[in-house]
Amino acid sequence: MTRIETRTQLVPHTIDGRTHLVPHEYQAPKPPRDWDQTILGTITGAAIAVGAGCIAWSTSSIGTLLGQAAPRPVAYAGAAVFDTLWLACLGLEWLARYEPAKAAAAHRAGLLCLAIAVLALGIEGYTGGHIAAGIVGAFISIGTKRLWTLVLARHARRLDPLTQAWVEQEMDDAGAQVALATIRRRLGRERALAAAHYATVAPDAPTTDGPDPDKPRGHRTPADATVRSAVRAALTADPEAAPDVIVERLARVGIDTDEDTVRTLSGQPDSRSATLHDLDARRGTDSLTDTVRHLVRTGVTDDDTLLALVRYVHGDTVKADSVRRLAQRVG
């Protein structure tokens, strides 16, 4: 007999021309129970419980052995390491279940750690005068390890050689992208620090690398976060330096910028920028709001550029926060 269950789904419902997704209950056949998955889940839970019991037994037994040479808290903490090591190797083996070479290495390491734990249990039973308990305890660790090996084999899926090679290449590509992202982030920090250092060096100081000959001086590049930080560091170190000097110093450490970017970040736009936006005629006539509205409507969106052009019209006393708020309001 087919079992029926009540399910809920979101359906569109329209009243007075307004539509919303509302929950709707309906009846549907209930799929049969997946006994294979249920049994596998139960076995996995049993393996976890067995592993916990194994750790408890080994910790108690080996801790008694180590307690002869160390305080009890230290002895039992050290005893817990024995089984924890091969359980950690089991975890690594699980993570590498689609990478046979790495899984095999983790499996061998787990067997080595298990052998050490079994040997410690045997020594404790022999020295404590209860050899039988030592042998049984050793088989507890061996049985637990074997159970977990079988469980891992059941969860893992063996791939054919072609699919395995494809998976490994995909994982290598993803790993390379992560590594490159980390390297680029580190290079950005190092270049910013180098720029801050060389900003204080005289223009004729010796350097290892000069400007790129394929990129003419003043080559326009996006003022990303690294370039902004480098330019501001150079301006802070030498506020009186001309824009062409700042460009030259930054080029020595591999950071490409241009004189217009330096002028913008320093709050001193050149005359070409002012003429482009028709600012000379607005001096003394426009209000601050009118100037900001004019610049925003002509396409100025960069905060630094907008502030520099506004100060060109209204003076250096204009605050950046005021310009930013006006730009948001008139935008």
Coordinates of N, CA and C in Angstrom, one line a residue, residues 1-5 29-33:
M1 N 0.8 -1.2 0.0 CA 0.0 0.0 0.0 C 0.9 1.3 0.0
T2 N 0.6 2.2 -0.9 CA 1.4 3.4 -1.0 C 1.0 4.4 0.2
R3 N 2.1 4.8 0.8 CA 1.9 5.8 1.9 C 1.8 7.2 1.4
I4 N 0.9 8.0 2.0 CA 0.7 9.4 1.6 C 1.2 10.3 2.7
E5 N 1.9 11.4 2.3 CA 2.4 12.3 3.3 C 1.9 13.7 2.8
P29 N 2.7 10.9 -2.7 CA 3.1 9.6 -2.2 C 4.4 9.8 -1.4
K30 N 4.6 9.0 -0.4 CA 5.8 9.0 0.4 C 6.7 8.0 -0.1
P31 N 8.0 8.4 -0.4 CA 8.9 7.4 -0.9 C 9.2 6.3 0.1
P32 N 9.6 5.2 -0.4 CA 9.9 4.1 0.5 C 11.2 4.4 1.4
R33 N 11.3 3.8 2.5 CA 12.4 4.1 3.4 C 13.7 3.5 2.7

